[in-house]
Coordinates of N, CA and C in Angstrom, one line a residue:
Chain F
X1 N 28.3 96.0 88.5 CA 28.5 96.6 87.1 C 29.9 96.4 86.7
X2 N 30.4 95.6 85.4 CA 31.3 95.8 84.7 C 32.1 96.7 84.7
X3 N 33.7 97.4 85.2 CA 34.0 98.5 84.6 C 35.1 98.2 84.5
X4 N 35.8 99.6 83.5 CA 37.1 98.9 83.1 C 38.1 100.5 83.6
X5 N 39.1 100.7 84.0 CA 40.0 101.7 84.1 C 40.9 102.0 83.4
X6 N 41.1 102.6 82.7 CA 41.8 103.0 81.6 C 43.1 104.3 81.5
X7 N 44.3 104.0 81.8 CA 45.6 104.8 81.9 C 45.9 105.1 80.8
X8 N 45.9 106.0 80.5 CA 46.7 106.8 78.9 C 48.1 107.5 80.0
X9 N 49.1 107.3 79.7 CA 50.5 107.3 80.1 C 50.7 108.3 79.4
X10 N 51.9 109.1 80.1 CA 52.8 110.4 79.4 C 52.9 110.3 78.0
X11 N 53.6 108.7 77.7 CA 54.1 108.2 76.9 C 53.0 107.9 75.8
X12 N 51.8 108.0 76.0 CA 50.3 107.4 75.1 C 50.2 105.9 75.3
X13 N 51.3 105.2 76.4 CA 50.7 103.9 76.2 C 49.6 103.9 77.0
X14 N 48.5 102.8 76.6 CA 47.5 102.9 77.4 C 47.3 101.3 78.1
X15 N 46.8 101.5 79.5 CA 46.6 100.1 80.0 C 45.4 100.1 80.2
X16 N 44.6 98.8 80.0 CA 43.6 98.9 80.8 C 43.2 97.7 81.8
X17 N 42.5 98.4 82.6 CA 42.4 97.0 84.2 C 40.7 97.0 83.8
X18 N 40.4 95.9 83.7 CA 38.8 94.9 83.6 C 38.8 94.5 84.9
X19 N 37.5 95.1 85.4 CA 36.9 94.4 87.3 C 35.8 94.3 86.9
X20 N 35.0 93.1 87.6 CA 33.7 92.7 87.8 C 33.0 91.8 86.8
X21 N 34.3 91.6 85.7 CA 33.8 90.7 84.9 C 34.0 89.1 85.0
X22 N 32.8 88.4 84.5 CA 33.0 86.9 84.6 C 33.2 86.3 83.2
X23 N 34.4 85.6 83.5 CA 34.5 84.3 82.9 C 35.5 85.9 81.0
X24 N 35.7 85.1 80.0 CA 36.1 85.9 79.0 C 35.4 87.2 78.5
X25 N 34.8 87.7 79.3 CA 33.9 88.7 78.9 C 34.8 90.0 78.6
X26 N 35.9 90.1 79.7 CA 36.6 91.2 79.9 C 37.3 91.5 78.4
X27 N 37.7 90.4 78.1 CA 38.7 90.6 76.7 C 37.9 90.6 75.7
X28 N 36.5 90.6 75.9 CA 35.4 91.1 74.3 C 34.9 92.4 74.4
X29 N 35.2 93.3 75.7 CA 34.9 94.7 76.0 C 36.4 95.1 75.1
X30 N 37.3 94.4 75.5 CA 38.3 95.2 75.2 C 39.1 95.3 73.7
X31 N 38.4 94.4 73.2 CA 38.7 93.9 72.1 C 37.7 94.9 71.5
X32 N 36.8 95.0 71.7 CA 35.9 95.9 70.9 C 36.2 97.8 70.8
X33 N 37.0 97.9 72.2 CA 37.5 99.4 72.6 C 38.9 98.9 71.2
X34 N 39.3 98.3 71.5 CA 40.7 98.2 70.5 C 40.3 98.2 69.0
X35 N 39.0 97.9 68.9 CA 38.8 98.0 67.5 C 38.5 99.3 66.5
X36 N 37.9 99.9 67.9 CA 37.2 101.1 67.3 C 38.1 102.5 67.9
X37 N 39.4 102.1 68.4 CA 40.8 102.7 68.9 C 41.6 103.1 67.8
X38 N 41.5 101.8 67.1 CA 42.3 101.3 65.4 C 41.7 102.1 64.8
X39 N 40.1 102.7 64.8 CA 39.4 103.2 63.2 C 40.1 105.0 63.9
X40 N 41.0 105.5 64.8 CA 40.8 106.6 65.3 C 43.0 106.9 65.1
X41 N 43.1 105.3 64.5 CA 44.5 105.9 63.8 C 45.5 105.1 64.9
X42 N 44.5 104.6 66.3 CA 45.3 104.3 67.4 C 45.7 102.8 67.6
X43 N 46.8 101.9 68.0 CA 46.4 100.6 67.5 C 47.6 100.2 68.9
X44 N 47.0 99.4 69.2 CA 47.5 99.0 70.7 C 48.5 98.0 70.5
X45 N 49.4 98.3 70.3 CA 50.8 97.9 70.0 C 51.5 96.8 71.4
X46 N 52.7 96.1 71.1 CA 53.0 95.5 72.4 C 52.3 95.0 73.2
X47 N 51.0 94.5 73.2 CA 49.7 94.0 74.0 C 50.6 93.0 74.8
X48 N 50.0 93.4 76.4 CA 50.5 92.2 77.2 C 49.2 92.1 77.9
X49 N 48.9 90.9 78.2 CA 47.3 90.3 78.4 C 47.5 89.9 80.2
X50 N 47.4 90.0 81.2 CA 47.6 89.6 82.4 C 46.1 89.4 82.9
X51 N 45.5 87.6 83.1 CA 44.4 87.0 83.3 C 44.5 87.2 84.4
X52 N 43.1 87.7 84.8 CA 42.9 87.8 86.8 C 41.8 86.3 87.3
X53 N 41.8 86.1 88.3 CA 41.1 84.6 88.7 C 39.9 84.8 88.2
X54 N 39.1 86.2 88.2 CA 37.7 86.3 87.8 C 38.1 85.4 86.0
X55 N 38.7 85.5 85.2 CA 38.9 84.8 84.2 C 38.2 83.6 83.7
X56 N 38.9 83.0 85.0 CA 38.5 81.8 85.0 C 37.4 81.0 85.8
X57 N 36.7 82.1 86.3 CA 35.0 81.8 86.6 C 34.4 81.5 85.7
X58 N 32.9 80.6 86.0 CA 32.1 80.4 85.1 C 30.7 81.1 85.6
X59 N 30.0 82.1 84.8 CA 28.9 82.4 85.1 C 27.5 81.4 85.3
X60 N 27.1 81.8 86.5 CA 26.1 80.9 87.0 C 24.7 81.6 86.8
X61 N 24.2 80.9 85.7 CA 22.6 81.6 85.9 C 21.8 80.8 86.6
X62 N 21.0 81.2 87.3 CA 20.2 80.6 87.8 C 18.5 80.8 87.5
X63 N 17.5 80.0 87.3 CA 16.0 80.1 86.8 C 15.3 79.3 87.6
X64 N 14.7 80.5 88.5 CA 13.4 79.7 89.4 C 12.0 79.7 88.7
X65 N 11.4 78.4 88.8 CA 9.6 78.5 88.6 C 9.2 79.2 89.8
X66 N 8.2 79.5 88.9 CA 7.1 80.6 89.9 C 5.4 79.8 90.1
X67 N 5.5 79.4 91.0 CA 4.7 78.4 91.3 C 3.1 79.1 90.8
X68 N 2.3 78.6 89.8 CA 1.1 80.0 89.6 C 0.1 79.6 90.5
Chain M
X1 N 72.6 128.5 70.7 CA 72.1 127.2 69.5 C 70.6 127.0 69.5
X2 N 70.1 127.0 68.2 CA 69.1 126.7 68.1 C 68.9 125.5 67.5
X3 N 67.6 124.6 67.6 CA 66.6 123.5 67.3 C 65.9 123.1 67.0
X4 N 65.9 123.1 65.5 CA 64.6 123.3 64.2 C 64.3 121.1 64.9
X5 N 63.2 121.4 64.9 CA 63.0 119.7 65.3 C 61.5 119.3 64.7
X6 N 62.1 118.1 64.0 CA 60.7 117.1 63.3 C 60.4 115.6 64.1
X7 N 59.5 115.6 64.9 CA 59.4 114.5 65.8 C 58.1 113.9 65.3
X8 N 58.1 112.8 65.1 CA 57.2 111.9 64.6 C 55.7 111.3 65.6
X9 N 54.7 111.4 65.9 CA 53.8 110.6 66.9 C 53.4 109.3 66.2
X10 N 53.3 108.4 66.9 CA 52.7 107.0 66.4 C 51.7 106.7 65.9
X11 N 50.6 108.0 66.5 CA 49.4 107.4 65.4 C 49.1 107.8 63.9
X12 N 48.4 106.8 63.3 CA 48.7 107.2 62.0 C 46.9 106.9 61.1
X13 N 47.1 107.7 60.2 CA 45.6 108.5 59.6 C 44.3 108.3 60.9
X14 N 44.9 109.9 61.4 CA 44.5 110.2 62.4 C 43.0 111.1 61.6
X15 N 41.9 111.2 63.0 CA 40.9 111.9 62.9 C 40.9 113.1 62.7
X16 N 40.7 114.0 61.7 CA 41.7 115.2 61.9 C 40.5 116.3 62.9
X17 N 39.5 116.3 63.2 CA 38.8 117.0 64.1 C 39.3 116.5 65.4
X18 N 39.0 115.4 65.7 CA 39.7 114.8 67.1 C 40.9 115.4 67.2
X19 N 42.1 115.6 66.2 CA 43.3 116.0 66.4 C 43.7 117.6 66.7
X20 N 42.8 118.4 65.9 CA 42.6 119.5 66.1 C 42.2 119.8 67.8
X21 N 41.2 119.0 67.8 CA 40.4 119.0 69.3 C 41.6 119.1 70.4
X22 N 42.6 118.0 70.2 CA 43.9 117.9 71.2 C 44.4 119.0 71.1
X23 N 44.7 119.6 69.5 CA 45.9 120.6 69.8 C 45.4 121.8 70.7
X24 N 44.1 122.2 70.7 CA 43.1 123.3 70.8 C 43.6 123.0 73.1
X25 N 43.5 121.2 73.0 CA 43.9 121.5 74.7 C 45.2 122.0 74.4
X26 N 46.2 121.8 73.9 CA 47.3 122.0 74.6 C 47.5 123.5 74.0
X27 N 46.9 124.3 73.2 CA 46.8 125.7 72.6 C 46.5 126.6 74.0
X28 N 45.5 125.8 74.6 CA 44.6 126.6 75.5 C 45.8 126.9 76.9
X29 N 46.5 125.3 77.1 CA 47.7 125.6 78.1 C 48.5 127.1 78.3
X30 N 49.3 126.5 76.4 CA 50.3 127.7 75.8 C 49.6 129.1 75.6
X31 N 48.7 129.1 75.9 CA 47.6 130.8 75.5 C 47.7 131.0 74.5
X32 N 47.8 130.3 73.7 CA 47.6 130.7 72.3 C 46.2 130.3 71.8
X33 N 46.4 129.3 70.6 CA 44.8 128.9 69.8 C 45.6 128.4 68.5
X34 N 44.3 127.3 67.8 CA 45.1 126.9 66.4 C 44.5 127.5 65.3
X35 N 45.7 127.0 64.6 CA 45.3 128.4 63.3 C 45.2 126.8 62.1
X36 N 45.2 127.5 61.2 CA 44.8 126.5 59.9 C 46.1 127.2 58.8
X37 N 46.8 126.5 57.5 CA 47.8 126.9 57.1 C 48.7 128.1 57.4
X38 N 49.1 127.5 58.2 CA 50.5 128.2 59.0 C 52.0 128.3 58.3
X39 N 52.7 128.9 58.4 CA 54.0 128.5 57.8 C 55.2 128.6 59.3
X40 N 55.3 127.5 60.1 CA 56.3 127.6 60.8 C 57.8 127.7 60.4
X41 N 58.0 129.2 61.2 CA 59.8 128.8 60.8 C 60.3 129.0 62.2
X42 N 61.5 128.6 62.0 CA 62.8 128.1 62.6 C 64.3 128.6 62.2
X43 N 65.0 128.6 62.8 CA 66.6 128.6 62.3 C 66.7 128.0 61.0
X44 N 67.1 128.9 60.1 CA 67.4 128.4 58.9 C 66.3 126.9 58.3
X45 N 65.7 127.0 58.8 CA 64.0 125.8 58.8 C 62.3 126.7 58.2
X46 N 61.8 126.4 57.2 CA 60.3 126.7 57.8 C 59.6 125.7 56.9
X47 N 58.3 125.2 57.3 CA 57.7 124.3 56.6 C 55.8 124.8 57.1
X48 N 55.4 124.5 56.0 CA 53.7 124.9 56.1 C 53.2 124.0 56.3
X49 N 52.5 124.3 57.3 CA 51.7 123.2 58.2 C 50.2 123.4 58.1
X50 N 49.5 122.5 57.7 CA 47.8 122.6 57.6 C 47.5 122.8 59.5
X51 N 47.9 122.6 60.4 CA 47.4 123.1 61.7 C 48.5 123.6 62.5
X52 N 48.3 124.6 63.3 CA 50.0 124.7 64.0 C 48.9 125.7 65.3
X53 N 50.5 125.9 66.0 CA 50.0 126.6 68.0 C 50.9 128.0 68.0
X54 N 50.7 128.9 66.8 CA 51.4 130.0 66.8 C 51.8 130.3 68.5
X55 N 53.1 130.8 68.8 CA 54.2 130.5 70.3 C 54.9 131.6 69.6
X56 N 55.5 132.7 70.5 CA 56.3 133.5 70.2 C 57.8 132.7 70.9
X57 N 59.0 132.4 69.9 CA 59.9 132.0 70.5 C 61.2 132.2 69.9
X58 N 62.2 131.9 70.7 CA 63.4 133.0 70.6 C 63.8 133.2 68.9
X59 N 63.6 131.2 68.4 CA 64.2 131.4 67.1 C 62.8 130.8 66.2
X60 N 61.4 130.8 67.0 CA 60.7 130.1 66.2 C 59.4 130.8 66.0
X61 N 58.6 130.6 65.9 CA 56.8 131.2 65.6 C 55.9 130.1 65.9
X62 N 56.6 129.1 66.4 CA 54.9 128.3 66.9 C 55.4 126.8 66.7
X63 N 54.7 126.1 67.2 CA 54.6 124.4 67.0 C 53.5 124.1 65.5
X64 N 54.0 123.1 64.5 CA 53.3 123.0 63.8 C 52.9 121.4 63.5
X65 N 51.8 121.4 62.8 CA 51.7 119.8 62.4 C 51.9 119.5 60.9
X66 N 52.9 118.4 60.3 CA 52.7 118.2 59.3 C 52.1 116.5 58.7
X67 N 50.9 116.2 58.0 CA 50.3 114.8 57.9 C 51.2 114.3 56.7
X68 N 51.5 113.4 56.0 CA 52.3 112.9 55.1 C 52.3 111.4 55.4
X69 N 51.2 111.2 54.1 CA 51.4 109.1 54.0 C 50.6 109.0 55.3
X70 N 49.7 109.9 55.9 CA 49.1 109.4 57.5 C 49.5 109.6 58.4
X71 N 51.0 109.9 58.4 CA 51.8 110.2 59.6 C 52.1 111.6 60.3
X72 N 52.1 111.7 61.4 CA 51.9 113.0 62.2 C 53.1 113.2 62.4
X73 N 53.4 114.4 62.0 CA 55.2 114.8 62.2 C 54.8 116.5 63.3
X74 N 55.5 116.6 64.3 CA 54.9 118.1 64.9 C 56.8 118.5 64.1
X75 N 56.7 120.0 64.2 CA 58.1 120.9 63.7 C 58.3 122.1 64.6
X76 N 59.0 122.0 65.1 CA 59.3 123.5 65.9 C 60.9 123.9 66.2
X77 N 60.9 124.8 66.1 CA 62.5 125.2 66.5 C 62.4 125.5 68.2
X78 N 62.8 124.1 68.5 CA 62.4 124.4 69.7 C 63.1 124.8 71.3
X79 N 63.8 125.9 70.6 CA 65.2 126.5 71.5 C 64.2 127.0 72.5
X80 N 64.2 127.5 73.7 CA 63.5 128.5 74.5 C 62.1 128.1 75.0
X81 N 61.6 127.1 74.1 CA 60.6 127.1 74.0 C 59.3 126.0 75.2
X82 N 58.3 126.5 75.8 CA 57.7 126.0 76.8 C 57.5 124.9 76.9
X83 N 57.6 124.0 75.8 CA 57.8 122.7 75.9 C 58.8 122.3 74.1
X84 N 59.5 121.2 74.6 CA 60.4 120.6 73.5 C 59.4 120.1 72.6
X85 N 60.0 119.7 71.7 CA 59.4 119.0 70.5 C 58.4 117.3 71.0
X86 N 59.4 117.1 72.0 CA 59.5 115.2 72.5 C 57.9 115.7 73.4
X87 N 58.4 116.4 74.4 CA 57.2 117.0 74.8 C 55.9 117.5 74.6
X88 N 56.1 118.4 73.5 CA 54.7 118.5 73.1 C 53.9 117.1 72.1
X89 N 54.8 116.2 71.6 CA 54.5 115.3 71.2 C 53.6 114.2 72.0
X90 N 54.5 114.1 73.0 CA 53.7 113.2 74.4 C 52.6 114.2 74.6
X91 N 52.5 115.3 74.7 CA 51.0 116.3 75.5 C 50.2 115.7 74.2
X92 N 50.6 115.5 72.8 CA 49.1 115.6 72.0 C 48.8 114.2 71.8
X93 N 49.9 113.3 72.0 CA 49.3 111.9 71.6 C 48.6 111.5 73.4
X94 N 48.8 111.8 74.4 CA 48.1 112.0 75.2 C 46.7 112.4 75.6
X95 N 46.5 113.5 75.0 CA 45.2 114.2 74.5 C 44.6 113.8 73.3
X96 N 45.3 113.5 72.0 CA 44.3 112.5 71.1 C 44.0 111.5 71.8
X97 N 44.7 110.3 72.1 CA 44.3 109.0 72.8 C 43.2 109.1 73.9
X98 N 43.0 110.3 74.4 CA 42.2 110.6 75.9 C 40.7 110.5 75.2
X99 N 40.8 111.8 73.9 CA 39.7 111.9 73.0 C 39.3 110.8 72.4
X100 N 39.8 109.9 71.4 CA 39.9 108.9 71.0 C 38.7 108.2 71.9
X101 N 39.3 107.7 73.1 CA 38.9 106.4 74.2 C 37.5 107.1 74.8
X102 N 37.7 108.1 74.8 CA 35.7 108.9 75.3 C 34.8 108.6 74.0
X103 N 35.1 109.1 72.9 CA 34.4 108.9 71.2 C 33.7 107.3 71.4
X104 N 35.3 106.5 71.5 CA 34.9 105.0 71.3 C 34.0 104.7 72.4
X105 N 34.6 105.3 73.9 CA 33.1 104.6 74.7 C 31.4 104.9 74.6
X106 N 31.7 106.1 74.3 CA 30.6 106.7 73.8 C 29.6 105.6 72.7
X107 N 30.8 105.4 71.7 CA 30.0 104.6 70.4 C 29.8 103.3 70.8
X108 N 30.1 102.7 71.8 CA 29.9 101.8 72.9 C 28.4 101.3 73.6
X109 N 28.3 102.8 73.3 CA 27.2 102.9 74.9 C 27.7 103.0 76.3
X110 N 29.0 102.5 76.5 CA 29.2 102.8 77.9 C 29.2 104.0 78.1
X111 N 29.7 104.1 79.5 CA 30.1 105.2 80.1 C 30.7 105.8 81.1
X112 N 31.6 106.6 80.6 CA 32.8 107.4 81.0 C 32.0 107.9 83.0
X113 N 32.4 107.5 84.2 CA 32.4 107.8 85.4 C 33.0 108.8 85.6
X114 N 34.2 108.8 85.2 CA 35.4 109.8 86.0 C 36.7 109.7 85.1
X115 N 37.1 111.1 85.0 CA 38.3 111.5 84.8 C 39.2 112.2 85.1
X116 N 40.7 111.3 85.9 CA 41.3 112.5 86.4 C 42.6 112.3 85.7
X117 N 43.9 113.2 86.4 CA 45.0 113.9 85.7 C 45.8 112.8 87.0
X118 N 47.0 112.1 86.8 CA 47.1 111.0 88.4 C 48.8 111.5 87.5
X119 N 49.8 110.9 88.4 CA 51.6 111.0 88.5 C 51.6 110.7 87.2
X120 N 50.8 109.0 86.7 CA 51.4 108.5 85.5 C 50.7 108.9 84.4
X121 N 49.6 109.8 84.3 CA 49.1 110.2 83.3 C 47.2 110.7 83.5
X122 N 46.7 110.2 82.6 CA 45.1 110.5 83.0 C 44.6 109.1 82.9
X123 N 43.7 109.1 84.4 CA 42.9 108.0 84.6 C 41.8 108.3 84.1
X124 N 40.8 107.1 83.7 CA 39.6 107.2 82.8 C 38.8 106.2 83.4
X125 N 37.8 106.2 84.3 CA 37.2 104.9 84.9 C 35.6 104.9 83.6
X126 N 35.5 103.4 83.2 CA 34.3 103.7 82.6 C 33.4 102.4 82.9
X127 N 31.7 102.3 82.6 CA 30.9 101.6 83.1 C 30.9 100.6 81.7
X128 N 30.8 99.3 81.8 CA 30.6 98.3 80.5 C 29.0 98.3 80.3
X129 N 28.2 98.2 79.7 CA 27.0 97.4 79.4 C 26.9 96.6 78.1
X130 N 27.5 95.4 78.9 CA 27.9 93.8 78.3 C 26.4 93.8 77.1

């Protein structure tokens, strides 16, 4: 399961760490918390982006026949 | 000496229920509660504030909030007082931003695991469903 950990600092800066995600998924969760952060007055200022290896994975689906 | 102080927080056209909601945590710390048009004064200072944290203090009557153009200004004469101006600033942009980030997961669909209180501030672990 996807989750993301989220630090609100003394200061209100907030970080957040993306685990378990593959491939750009992490930064469309977070892009979406940032959007609806902004309609609450809050706007994530200074963004620094730090890519983890999962990043740069590619999701493998895989689809077996089911022999009838 | 006293310290009529107007300190500004970053966020701006703020939710004013969510905001309320914050001050109400940090009301609950100070034992007080919030009131609705207040008139905080200070040393030679007072200004009416649509929410404030009535505080009995040496040269003041409470922390207040003033909105203007969107912007959150807190005011307090804050000689004596259980927490400074800078301080109570950090406690509510703290506690709105906390509120804020549960609302938005919420409107998400995710969900909020755990919440604690850690050295550097409050951790918030939450579940995605991509």
């Amino acid at each position: 399961m996807p989750r993301i950990r989220i630090l609100i600092g003394k200061d209100g800066k907030v970080t957040i760490d993306a685990e378990g995600f593959v491939g750009p998924k992490c930064l469309e969760a977070t892009r979406q918390l940032e959007e609806l952060l902004s309609e609450y007055g809050i706007r994530l200022n200074n963004k620094q982006v730090h890519l983890k290896p999962e990043y740069h994975q590619v999701e493998v689906r895989t689809h077996e026949r089911v022999k009838a | 000496m006293s310290h009529w102080t107007v300190c500004k927080l970053k966020i701006k056209n703020p939710n004013m229920e969510l905001l309320k909601t914050a001050l109400q945590v940090i009301a609950q710390k100070l034992g007080s509660e919030v009131v609705e048009n207040y008139e905080v004064i200070g040393y030679r200072h007072r200004a009416k504030c649509p929410l404030a944290i009535p505080v009995k203090l040496p040269y003041g009557n409470g922390y207040g909030i003033i909105i203007e153009n969107g912007e959150i200004r807190v005011v307090v004469d804050d000689h004596g007082a259980p927490l400074t101006a800078e301080e109570f600033v950090q406690e509510l942009t703290q506690a709105y931003t906390s509120l804020a980030i549960a609302q938005s997961v919420q409107q998400l669909g995710w969900n909020v695991t755990n919440v604690q209180e850690v050295r550097e501030g409050v951790l918030m672990e939450v579940e995605v469903y991509a």
